[in-house]
């Protein structure tokens, strides 16, 4: 008795001629297309990064809160220090918040340094809509 294998030996299928068309020829890869797409993507990312940096990330304008005092139900006095280019000016956004975190005051204040001075200290009275517990300098940017 001859032995037959339990599993059939795999063979390539045979298709009737002309029924399924012909196989596509091997296409050459084009590595320059991929390189071009990567270069375009990097250029777009660089442009977006540059724009966002100019809009939000100027390191020449920095601010810090020194203290906030004279807190009443309708005001807060904020003392803050600003770093600007020598003799420059800045527009700073100040904010006061209530105990529950709600914003009770927001104001833009323009500050200017003396010629040759890079650091200046400013004081501003914020009129609030409720009793504040915190005064902040959100950001400073070049004065318009």
PDB file of N, CA and C in Angstrom, residues 42-81:
ATOM      1  N   UNK A  42       8.801  68.896   6.998  1.00  0.00           N
ATOM      2  CA  UNK A  42       9.714  69.602   7.895  1.00  0.00           C
ATOM      3  C   UNK A  42       9.642  71.114   7.682  1.00  0.00           C
ATOM      4  N   UNK A  43       9.505  71.541   6.442  1.00  0.00           N
ATOM      5  CA  UNK A  43       9.404  72.974   6.160  1.00  0.00           C
ATOM      6  C   UNK A  43       8.120  73.554   6.755  1.00  0.00           C
ATOM      7  N   UNK A  44       7.010  72.864   6.617  1.00  0.00           N
ATOM      8  CA  UNK A  44       5.741  73.329   7.178  1.00  0.00           C
ATOM      9  C   UNK A  44       5.821  73.365   8.699  1.00  0.00           C
ATOM     10  N   UNK A  45       6.382  72.322   9.324  1.00  0.00           N
ATOM     11  CA  UNK A  45       6.518  72.291  10.780  1.00  0.00           C
ATOM     12  C   UNK A  45       7.425  73.420  11.266  1.00  0.00           C
ATOM     13  N   UNK A  46       8.488  73.706  10.540  1.00  0.00           N
ATOM     14  CA  UNK A  46       9.379  74.802  10.901  1.00  0.00           C
ATOM     15  C   UNK A  46       8.679  76.148  10.819  1.00  0.00           C
ATOM     16  N   UNK A  47       7.887  76.350   9.777  1.00  0.00           N
ATOM     17  CA  UNK A  47       7.163  77.611   9.622  1.00  0.00           C
ATOM     18  C   UNK A  47       6.142  77.803  10.740  1.00  0.00           C
ATOM     19  N   UNK A  48       5.426  76.753  11.092  1.00  0.00           N
ATOM     20  CA  UNK A  48       4.445  76.838  12.173  1.00  0.00           C
ATOM     21  C   UNK A  48       5.150  77.101  13.506  1.00  0.00           C
ATOM     22  N   UNK A  49       6.258  76.433  13.757  1.00  0.00           N
ATOM     23  CA  UNK A  49       7.011  76.636  14.997  1.00  0.00           C
ATOM     24  C   UNK A  49       7.521  78.073  15.093  1.00  0.00           C
ATOM     25  N   UNK A  50       8.035  78.601  14.017  1.00  0.00           N
ATOM     26  CA  UNK A  50       8.539  79.972  13.996  1.00  0.00           C
ATOM     27  C   UNK A  50       7.418  80.967  14.301  1.00  0.00           C
ATOM     28  N   UNK A  51       6.279  80.767  13.682  1.00  0.00           N
ATOM     29  CA  UNK A  51       5.145  81.680  13.909  1.00  0.00           C
ATOM     30  C   UNK A  51       4.661  81.613  15.352  1.00  0.00           C
ATOM     31  N   UNK A  52       4.538  80.421  15.905  1.00  0.00           N
ATOM     32  CA  UNK A  52       4.101  80.287  17.292  1.00  0.00           C
ATOM     33  C   UNK A  52       5.122  80.875  18.255  1.00  0.00           C
ATOM     34  N   UNK A  53       6.394  80.712  17.967  1.00  0.00           N
ATOM     35  CA  UNK A  53       7.431  81.284  18.825  1.00  0.00           C
ATOM     36  C   UNK A  53       7.355  82.803  18.815  1.00  0.00           C
ATOM     37  N   UNK A  54       7.172  83.390  17.624  1.00  0.00           N
ATOM     38  CA  UNK A  54       7.081  84.850  17.539  1.00  0.00           C
ATOM     39  C   UNK A  54       5.844  85.363  18.261  1.00  0.00           C
ATOM     40  N   UNK A  55       4.764  84.568  18.234  1.00  0.00           N
ATOM     41  CA  UNK A  55       3.521  85.011  18.840  1.00  0.00           C
ATOM     42  C   UNK A  55       3.517  84.838  20.358  1.00  0.00           C
ATOM     43  N   UNK A  56       4.083  83.728  20.852  1.00  0.00           N
ATOM     44  CA  UNK A  56       3.949  83.411  22.274  1.00  0.00           C
ATOM     45  C   UNK A  56       5.253  83.276  23.037  1.00  0.00           C
ATOM     46  N   UNK A  57       6.380  83.191  22.405  1.00  0.00           N
ATOM     47  CA  UNK A  57       7.574  82.792  23.133  1.00  0.00           C
ATOM     48  C   UNK A  57       8.750  83.727  23.072  1.00  0.00           C
ATOM     49  N   UNK A  58       8.540  85.015  23.179  1.00  0.00           N
ATOM     50  CA  UNK A  58       9.664  85.935  23.118  1.00  0.00           C
ATOM     51  C   UNK A  58      10.378  85.980  24.469  1.00  0.00           C
ATOM     52  N   UNK A  59      11.610  85.498  24.556  1.00  0.00           N
ATOM     53  CA  UNK A  59      12.296  85.439  25.850  1.00  0.00           C
ATOM     54  C   UNK A  59      12.761  86.803  26.351  1.00  0.00           C
ATOM     55  N   UNK A  60      12.724  87.846  25.520  1.00  0.00           N
ATOM     56  CA  UNK A  60      13.142  89.173  25.964  1.00  0.00           C
ATOM     57  C   UNK A  60      12.115  89.825  26.873  1.00  0.00           C
ATOM     58  N   UNK A  61      10.905  89.312  26.909  1.00  0.00           N
ATOM     59  CA  UNK A  61       9.843  89.882  27.719  1.00  0.00           C
ATOM     60  C   UNK A  61       9.421  88.849  28.752  1.00  0.00           C
ATOM     61  N   UNK A  62       9.784  89.108  29.999  1.00  0.00           N
ATOM     62  CA  UNK A  62       9.482  88.177  31.073  1.00  0.00           C
ATOM     63  C   UNK A  62       8.938  88.970  32.249  1.00  0.00           C
ATOM     64  N   UNK A  63       8.008  88.397  32.995  1.00  0.00           N
ATOM     65  CA  UNK A  63       7.420  89.106  34.132  1.00  0.00           C
ATOM     66  C   UNK A  63       7.284  88.176  35.320  1.00  0.00           C
ATOM     67  N   UNK A  64       7.352  88.759  36.497  1.00  0.00           N
ATOM     68  CA  UNK A  64       7.115  88.001  37.719  1.00  0.00           C
ATOM     69  C   UNK A  64       6.403  88.893  38.720  1.00  0.00           C
ATOM     70  N   UNK A  65       5.516  88.274  39.499  1.00  0.00           N
ATOM     71  CA  UNK A  65       4.772  89.002  40.511  1.00  0.00           C
ATOM     72  C   UNK A  65       5.662  89.170  41.731  1.00  0.00           C
ATOM     73  N   UNK A  66       5.755  90.386  42.243  1.00  0.00           N
ATOM     74  CA  UNK A  66       6.479  90.639  43.477  1.00  0.00           C
ATOM     75  C   UNK A  66       5.518  90.450  44.647  1.00  0.00           C
ATOM     76  N   UNK A  67       4.398  91.158  44.602  1.00  0.00           N
ATOM     77  CA  UNK A  67       3.400  91.026  45.660  1.00  0.00           C
ATOM     78  C   UNK A  67       2.075  91.597  45.186  1.00  0.00           C
ATOM     79  N   UNK A  68       1.003  91.207  45.839  1.00  0.00           N
ATOM     80  CA  UNK A  68      -0.295  91.830  45.620  1.00  0.00           C
ATOM     81  C   UNK A  68      -0.842  92.213  46.997  1.00  0.00           C
ATOM     82  N   UNK A  69      -1.295  93.464  47.108  1.00  0.00           N
ATOM     83  CA  UNK A  69      -1.707  94.027  48.388  1.00  0.00           C
ATOM     84  C   UNK A  69      -2.999  94.808  48.224  1.00  0.00           C
ATOM     85  N   UNK A  70      -3.421  95.458  49.306  1.00  0.00           N
ATOM     86  CA  UNK A  70      -4.624  96.300  49.330  1.00  0.00           C
ATOM     87  C   UNK A  70      -5.824  95.566  48.735  1.00  0.00           C
ATOM     88  N   UNK A  71      -6.025  94.338  49.195  1.00  0.00           N
ATOM     89  CA  UNK A  71      -7.122  93.518  48.689  1.00  0.00           C
ATOM     90  C   UNK A  71      -8.420  93.916  49.381  1.00  0.00           C
ATOM     91  N   UNK A  72      -9.402  94.319  48.577  1.00  0.00           N
ATOM     92  CA  UNK A  72     -10.736  94.619  49.085  1.00  0.00           C
ATOM     93  C   UNK A  72     -11.739  93.890  48.203  1.00  0.00           C
ATOM     94  N   UNK A  73     -13.032  94.153  48.427  1.00  0.00           N
ATOM     95  CA  UNK A  73     -14.061  93.517  47.594  1.00  0.00           C
ATOM     96  C   UNK A  73     -14.072  94.054  46.166  1.00  0.00           C
ATOM     97  N   UNK A  74     -13.388  95.178  45.922  1.00  0.00           N
ATOM     98  CA  UNK A  74     -13.464  95.790  44.595  1.00  0.00           C
ATOM     99  C   UNK A  74     -12.107  96.127  43.976  1.00  0.00           C
ATOM    100  N   UNK A  75     -11.012  95.712  44.596  1.00  0.00           N
ATOM    101  CA  UNK A  75      -9.707  96.041  44.014  1.00  0.00           C
ATOM    102  C   UNK A  75      -8.613  95.127  44.521  1.00  0.00           C
ATOM    103  N   UNK A  76      -7.479  95.219  43.814  1.00  0.00           N
ATOM    104  CA  UNK A  76      -6.241  94.544  44.194  1.00  0.00           C
ATOM    105  C   UNK A  76      -5.106  95.366  43.605  1.00  0.00           C
ATOM    106  N   UNK A  77      -4.055  95.611  44.366  1.00  0.00           N
ATOM    107  CA  UNK A  77      -2.893  96.337  43.857  1.00  0.00           C
ATOM    108  C   UNK A  77      -1.793  95.315  43.610  1.00  0.00           C
ATOM    109  N   UNK A  78      -1.302  95.291  42.392  1.00  0.00           N
ATOM    110  CA  UNK A  78      -0.321  94.282  41.969  1.00  0.00           C
ATOM    111  C   UNK A  78       1.015  94.953  41.692  1.00  0.00           C
ATOM    112  N   UNK A  79       2.067  94.484  42.361  1.00  0.00           N
ATOM    113  CA  UNK A  79       3.437  94.927  42.091  1.00  0.00           C
ATOM    114  C   UNK A  79       4.118  93.809  41.315  1.00  0.00           C
ATOM    115  N   UNK A  80       4.762  94.158  40.205  1.00  0.00           N
ATOM    116  CA  UNK A  80       5.407  93.139  39.379  1.00  0.00           C
ATOM    117  C   UNK A  80       6.670  93.700  38.748  1.00  0.00           C
ATOM    118  N   UNK A  81       7.560  92.780  38.368  1.00  0.00           N
ATOM    119  CA  UNK A  81       8.837  93.119  37.734  1.00  0.00           C
ATOM    120  C   UNK A  81       8.813  92.580  36.312  1.00  0.00           C
TER     121      UNK A  81
END
